[in-house]
Short mmCIF file of C-alpha atoms and ligand atoms in Angstrom, two decimals:
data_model
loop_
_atom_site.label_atom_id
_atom_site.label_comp_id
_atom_site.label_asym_id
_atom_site.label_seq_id
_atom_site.Cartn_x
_atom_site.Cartn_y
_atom_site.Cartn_z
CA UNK A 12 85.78 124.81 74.84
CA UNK A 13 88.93 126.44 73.27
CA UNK A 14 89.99 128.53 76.80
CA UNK A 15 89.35 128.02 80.23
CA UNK A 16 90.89 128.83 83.34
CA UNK A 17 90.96 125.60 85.86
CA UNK A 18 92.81 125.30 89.24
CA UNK A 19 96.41 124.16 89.23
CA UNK A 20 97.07 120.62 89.11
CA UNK A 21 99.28 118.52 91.59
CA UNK A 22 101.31 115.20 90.26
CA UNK A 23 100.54 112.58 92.32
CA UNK A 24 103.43 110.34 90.87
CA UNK A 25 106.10 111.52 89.27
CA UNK A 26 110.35 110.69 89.20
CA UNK A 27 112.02 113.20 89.50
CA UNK A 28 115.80 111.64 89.69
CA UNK A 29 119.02 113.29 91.28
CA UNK A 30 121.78 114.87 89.79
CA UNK A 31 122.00 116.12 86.70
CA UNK A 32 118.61 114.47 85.34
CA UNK A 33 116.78 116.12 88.47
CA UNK A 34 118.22 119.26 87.25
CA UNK A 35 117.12 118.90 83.97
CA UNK A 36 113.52 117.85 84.75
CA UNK A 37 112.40 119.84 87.75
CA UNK A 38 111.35 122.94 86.00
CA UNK A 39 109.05 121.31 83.91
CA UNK A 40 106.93 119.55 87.00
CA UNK A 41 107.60 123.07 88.85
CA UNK A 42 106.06 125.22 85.71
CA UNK A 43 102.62 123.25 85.98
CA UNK A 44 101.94 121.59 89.29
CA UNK A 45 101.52 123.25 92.52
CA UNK A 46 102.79 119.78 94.63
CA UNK A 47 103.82 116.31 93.28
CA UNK A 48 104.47 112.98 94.85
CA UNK A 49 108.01 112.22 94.76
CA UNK A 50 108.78 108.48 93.62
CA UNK A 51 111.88 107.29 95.72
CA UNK A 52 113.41 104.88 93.59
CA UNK A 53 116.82 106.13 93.46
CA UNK A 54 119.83 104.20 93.60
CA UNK A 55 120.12 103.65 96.41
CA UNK A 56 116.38 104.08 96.96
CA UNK A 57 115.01 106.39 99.52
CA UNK A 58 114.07 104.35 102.68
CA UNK A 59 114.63 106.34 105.86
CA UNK A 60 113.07 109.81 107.02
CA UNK A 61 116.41 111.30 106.87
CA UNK A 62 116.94 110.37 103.41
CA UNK A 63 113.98 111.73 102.12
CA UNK A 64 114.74 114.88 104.60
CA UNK A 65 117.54 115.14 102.24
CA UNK A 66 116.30 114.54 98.97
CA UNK A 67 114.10 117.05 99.50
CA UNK A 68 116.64 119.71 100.25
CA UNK A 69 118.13 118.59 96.80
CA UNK A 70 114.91 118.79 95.16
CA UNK A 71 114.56 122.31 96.64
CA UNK A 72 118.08 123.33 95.18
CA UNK A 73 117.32 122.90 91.89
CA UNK A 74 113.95 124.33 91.55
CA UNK A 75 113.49 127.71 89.12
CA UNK A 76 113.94 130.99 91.53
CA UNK A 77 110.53 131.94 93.00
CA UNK A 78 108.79 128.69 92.47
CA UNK A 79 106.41 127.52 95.13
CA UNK A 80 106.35 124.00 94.16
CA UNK A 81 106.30 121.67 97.04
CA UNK A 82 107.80 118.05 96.42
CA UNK A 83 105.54 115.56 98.97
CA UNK A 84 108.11 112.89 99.64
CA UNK A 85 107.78 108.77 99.88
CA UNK A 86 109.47 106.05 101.46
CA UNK A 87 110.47 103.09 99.85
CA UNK A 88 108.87 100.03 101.20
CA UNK A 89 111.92 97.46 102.04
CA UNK A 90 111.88 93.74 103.83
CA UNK A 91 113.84 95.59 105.99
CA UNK A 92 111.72 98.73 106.96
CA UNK A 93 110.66 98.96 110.45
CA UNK A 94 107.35 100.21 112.04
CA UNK A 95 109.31 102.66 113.75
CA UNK A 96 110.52 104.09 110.64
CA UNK A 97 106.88 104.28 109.21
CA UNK A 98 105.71 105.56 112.34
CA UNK A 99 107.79 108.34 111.76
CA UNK A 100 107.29 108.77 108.79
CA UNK A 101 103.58 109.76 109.38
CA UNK A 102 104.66 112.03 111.85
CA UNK A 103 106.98 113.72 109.82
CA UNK A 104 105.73 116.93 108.24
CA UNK A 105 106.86 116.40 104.48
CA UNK A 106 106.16 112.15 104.04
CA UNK A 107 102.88 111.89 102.45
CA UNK A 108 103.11 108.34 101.59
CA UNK A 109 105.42 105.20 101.65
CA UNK A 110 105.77 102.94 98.28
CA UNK A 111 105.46 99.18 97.81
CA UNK A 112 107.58 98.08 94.73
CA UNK A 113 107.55 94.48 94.15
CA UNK A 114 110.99 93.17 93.69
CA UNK A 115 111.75 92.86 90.56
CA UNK A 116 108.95 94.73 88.78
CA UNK A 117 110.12 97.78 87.09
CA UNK A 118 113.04 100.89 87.68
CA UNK A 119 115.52 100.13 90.77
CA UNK A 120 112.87 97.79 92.10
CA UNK A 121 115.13 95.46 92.95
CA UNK A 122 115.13 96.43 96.98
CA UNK A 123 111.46 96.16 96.93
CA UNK A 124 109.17 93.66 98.80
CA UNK A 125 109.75 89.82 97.50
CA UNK A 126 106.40 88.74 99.13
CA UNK A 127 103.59 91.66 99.73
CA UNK A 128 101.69 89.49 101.63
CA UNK A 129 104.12 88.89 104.45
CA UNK A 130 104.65 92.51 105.66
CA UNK A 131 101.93 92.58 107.68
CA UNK A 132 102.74 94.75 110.73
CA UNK A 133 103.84 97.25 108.23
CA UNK A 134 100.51 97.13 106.78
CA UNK A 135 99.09 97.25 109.86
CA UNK A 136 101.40 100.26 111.34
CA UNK A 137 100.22 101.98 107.85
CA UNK A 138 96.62 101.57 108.53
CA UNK A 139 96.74 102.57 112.06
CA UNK A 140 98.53 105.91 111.02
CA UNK A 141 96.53 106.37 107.81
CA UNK A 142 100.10 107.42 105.73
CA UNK A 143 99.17 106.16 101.81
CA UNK A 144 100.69 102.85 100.33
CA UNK A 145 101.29 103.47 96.87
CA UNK A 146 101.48 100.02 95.12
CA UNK A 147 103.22 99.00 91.86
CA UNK A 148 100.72 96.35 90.80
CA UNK A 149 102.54 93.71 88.78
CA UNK A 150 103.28 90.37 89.90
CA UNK A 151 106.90 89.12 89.33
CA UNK A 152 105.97 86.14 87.95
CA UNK A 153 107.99 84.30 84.57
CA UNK A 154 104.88 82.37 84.78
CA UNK A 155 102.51 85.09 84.09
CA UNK A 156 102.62 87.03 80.62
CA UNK A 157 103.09 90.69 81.01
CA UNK A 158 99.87 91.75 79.58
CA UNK A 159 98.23 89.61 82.82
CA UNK A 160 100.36 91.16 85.70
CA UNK A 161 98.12 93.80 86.65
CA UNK A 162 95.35 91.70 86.94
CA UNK A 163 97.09 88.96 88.49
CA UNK A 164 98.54 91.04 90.99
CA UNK A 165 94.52 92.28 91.91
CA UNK A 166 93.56 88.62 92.52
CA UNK A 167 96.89 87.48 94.24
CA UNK A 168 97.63 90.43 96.18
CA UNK A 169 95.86 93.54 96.34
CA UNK A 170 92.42 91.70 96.86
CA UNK A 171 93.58 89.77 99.93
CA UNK A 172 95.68 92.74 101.60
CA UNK A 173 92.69 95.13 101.79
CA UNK A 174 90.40 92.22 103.44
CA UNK A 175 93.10 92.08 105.65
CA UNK A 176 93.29 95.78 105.99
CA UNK A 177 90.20 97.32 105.34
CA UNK A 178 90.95 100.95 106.45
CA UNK A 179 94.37 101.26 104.25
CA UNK A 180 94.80 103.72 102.82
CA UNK A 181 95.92 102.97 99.22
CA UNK A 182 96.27 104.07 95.57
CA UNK A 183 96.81 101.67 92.76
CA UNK A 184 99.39 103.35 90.81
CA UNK A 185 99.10 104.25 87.39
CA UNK A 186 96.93 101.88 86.19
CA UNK A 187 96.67 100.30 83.03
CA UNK A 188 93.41 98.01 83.18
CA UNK A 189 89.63 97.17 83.34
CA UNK A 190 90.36 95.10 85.91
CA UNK A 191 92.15 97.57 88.01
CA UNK A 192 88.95 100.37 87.44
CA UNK A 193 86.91 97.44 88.86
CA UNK A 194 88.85 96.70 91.72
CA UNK A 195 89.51 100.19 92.79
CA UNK A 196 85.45 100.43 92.12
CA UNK A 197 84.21 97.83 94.37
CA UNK A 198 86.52 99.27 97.48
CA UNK A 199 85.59 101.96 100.04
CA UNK A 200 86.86 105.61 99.27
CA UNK A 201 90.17 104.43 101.06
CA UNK A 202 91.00 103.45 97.88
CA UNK A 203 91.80 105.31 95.11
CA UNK A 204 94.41 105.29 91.96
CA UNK A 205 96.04 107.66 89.23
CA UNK A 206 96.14 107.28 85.65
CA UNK A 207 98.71 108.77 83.41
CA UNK A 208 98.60 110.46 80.73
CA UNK A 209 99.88 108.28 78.35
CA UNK A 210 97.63 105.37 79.22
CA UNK A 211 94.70 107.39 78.25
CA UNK A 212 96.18 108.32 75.28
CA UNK A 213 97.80 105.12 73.47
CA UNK A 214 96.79 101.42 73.94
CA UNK A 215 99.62 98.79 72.93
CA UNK A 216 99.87 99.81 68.83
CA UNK A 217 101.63 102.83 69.84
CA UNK A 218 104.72 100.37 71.01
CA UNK A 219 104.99 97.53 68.59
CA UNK A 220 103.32 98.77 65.25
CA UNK A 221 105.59 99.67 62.33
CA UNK A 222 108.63 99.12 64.41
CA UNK A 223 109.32 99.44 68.35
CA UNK A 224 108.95 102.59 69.37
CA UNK A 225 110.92 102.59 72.61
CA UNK A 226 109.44 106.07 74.44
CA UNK A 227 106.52 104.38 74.13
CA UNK A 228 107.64 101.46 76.60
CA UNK A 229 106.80 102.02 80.24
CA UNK A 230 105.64 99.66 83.07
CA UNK A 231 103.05 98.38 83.63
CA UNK A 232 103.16 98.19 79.61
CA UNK A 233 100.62 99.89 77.61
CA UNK A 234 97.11 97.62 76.86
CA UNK A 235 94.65 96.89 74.80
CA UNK A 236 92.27 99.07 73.18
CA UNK A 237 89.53 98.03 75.29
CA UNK A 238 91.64 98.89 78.34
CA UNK A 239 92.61 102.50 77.78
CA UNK A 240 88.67 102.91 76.85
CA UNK A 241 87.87 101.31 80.51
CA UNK A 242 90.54 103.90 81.77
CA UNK A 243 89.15 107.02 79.88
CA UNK A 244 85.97 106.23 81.36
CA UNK A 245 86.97 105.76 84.64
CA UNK A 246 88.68 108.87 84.49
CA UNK A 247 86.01 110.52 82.91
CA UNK A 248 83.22 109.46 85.46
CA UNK A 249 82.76 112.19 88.06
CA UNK A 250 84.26 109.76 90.71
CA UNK A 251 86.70 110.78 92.79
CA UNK A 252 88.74 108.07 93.26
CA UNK A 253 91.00 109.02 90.02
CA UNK A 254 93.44 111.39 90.14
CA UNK A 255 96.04 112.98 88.00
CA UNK A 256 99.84 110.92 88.16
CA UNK A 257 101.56 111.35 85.22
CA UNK A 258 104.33 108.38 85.92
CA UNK A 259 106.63 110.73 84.28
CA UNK A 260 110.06 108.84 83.90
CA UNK A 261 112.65 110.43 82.27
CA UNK A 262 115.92 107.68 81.41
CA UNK A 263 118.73 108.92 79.05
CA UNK A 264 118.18 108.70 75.40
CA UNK A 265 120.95 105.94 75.11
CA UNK A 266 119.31 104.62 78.24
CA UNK A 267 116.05 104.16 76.12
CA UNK A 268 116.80 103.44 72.82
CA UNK A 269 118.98 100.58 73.35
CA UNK A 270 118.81 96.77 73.03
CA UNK A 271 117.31 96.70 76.33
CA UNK A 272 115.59 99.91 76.67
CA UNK A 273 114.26 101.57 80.15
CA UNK A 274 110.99 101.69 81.21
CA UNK A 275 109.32 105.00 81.41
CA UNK A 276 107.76 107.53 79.41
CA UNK A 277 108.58 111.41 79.70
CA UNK A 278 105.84 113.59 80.12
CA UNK A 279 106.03 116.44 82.24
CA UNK A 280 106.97 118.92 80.18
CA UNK A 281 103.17 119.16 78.78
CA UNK A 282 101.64 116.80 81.66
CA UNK A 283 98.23 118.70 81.43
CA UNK A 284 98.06 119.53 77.74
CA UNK A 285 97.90 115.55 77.06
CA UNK A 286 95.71 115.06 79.43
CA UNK A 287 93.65 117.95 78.13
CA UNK A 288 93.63 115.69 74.76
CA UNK A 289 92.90 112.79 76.55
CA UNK A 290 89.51 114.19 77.86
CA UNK A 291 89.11 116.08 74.44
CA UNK A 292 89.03 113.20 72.73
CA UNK A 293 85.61 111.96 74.66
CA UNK A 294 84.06 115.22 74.92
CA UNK A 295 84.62 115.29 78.55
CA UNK A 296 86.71 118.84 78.94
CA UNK A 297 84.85 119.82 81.64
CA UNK A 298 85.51 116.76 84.09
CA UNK A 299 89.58 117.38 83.35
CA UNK A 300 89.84 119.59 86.52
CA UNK A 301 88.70 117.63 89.08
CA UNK A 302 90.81 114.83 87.76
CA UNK A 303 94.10 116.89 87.68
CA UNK A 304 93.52 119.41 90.39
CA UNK A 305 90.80 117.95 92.83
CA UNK A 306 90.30 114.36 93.12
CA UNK A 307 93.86 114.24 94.52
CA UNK A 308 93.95 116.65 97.35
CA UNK A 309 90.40 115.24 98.42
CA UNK A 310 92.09 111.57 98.64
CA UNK A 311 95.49 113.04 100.33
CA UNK A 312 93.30 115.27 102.41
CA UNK A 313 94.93 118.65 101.42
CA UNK A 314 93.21 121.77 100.34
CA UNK A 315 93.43 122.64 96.39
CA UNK A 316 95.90 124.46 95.04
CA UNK A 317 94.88 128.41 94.81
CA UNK A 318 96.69 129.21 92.10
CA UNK A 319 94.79 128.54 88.36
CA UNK A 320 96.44 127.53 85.35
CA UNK A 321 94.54 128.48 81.52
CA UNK A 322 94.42 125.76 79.24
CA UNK A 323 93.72 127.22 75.34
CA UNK A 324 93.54 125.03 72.39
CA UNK A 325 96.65 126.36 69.72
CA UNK A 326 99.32 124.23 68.89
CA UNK A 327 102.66 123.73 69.95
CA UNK A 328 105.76 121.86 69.01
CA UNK A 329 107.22 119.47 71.66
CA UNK A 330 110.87 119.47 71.69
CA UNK A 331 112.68 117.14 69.77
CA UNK A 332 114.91 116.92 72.90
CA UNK A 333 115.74 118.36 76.26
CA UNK A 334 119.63 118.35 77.43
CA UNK A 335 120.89 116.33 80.55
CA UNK A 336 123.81 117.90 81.64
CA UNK A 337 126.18 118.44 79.18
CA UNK A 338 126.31 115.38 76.93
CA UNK A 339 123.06 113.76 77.27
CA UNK A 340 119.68 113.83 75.84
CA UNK A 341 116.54 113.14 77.11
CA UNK A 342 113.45 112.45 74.40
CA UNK A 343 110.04 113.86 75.66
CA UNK A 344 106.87 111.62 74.40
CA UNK A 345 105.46 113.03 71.22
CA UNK A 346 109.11 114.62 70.30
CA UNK A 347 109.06 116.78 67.04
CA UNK A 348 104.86 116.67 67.05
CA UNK A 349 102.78 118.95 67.93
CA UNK A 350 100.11 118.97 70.85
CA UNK A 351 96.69 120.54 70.41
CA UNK A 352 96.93 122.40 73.73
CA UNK A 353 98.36 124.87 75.56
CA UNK A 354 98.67 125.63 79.57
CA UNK A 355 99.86 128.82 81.25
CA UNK A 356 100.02 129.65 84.60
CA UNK A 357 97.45 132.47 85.38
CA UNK A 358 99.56 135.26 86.83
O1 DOR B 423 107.74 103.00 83.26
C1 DOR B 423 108.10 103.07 84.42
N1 DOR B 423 109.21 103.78 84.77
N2 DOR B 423 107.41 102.42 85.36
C2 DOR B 423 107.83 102.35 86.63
O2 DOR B 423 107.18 101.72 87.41
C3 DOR B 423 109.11 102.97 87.03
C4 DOR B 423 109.49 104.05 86.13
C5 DOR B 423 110.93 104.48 86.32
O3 DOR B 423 111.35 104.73 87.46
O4 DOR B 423 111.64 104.60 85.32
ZN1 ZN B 424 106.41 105.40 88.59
#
């Protein structure tokens, strides 16, 4: 297949910042996706209906003129969220899900929930309403090597919430394992996860061989070999519990190449042509649309987005940066190479 014409995706995990960094990165989600799911990890993070009300208005302001991109906003899961505020949130027309970070684990986590397994009558409240949890799936753990906190986290965690909860609603975020493919396997359709694009792409080589290549660091860190094969697969498979989230996380270039870089990988500015490569690279073209553009609204319960997007194979040269502002760069994965694919919006 060199040209085809598939629906237009949705990101079903993406940062898109504030300020000038928002500014900067917008577009780029806008240009491709018709809706994405708006990580609230801001400092400080977005916890309250009326926050997100209001980051949404900001997200609004500095989309491109004419763009119909709709931002689906989240809450961020605190010790000190009430059931009031998630009930709520479900009833309020642009929350589409609330996320659990565990303290500690990654970006402006540090608000997030100390102990998963004592928030139950959140869980509950979220169950009852059937508003997504998104879940970070790491343990915070100095005990447990970073390589094992995915899988430690299934075991310790996400295995004994969803006895407790059987009916939650809940998506493993971006995940990075065969254990993870497993887990989300052997659970009812309530539970589903996204995989980004750079986890298909690169196993744990891509970061540490031939020096440390810091845009290659994100979190939950990249894997094995035999991992991002597990996740190609799963994403591959013709289930519909995977769905498109590109994780896309865009930190300052002095932000990430530093002596203790960010986590987080910037890829929305060609979000679908790696993922075309991705399912290129196993032969499996024509499953790519129901990953990016199907699997997602079915799990969110939302209609497909109308409009279509044409993928063609020709190359083209990613940017060897994109300006924040006026003194700052920001590095886009794959900076100065060239991609294999193209994607234009079908007008
Ligand atoms: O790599 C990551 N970056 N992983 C996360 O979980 C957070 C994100 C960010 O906000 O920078
Ligand atoms: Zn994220």
């Amino acid at each position: 297949m060199n040209e085809w014409v598939i629906r237009q995706p949705d990101d079903w995990h993406v940062h898109l910042r504030d300020g000038v960094m928002m500014a900067a990165v917008v577009p780029f989600t806008a240009r491709q996706c018709g809706r994405a799911i708006v990580m609230p990890n801001l400092v400080p993070p977005v916890t309250t209906v009326a926050q997100a009300a209001s980051y949404r208005e900001r997200i609004l302001q500095a989309l491109p003129e004419a763009s119909q991109f709709e931002p689906l906003m989240t809450l961020y899961l605190t010790e000190q969220t009430t059931v009031a505020e998630l009930a709520a949130a479900a009833q309020s027309p642009f929350i589409y899900a609330v996320k659990l970070y565990p303290a500690g684990a990654t970006t402006n986590s540090d608000r997030g929930v100390r102990d998963p397994l004592s928030i139950d009558p959140l869980l509950a409240e979220l169950e009852r309403s059937g508003l997504p949890l998104l879940v970070h799936g790491e343990v915070v753990d100095g005990a447990v090597d970073i390589f094992d906190r995915e899988a430690q986290f299934i075991e310790r965690v996400l295995k004994p919430i969803m006895e407790r909860f059987p009916r939650l609603k809940l998506v493993m975020e971006h995940i990075t394992t065969q254990n993870a493919v497993d887990f989300v396997l052997s659970q009812p359709d309530n539970v589903g996860a996204t995989i980004t694009a750079h986890h298909l792409l690169y196993n744990r080589n891509a970061l540490l061989v031939g020096g440390v290549h810091p845009h290659y660091y994100c979190l939950p860190v990249l894997k094995r070999e035999s991992h991002r094969q597990a996740l190609l697969s799963a994403a591959t498979s013709g289930s519909f519990k995977f769905f498109m989230g590109t994780d896309s996380a865009p930190h300052t270039q002095a932000n990430k190449e530093s002596a203790c870089g960010c986590a987080g990988a910037f890829t929305a500015y060609a979000a679908l042509e790696l993922y075309a490569e991705a399912f290129d690279q196993v032969g499996q073209l024509a499953r790519l649309e129901a990953f990016t553009s199907l699997n997602g609204p079915r799990f969110y319960g939302l209609a497909p987005n109308e409009a279509r997007i044409k993928l063609t194979r020709a190359a083209q040269t990613v940017p060897e940066f994109i300006p924040v502002g006026d003194s700052e760069r920001l590095i886009p994965l794959r900076a100065g190479e060239t991609l294999a694919w193209q994607a234009q919006r079908v007008e």
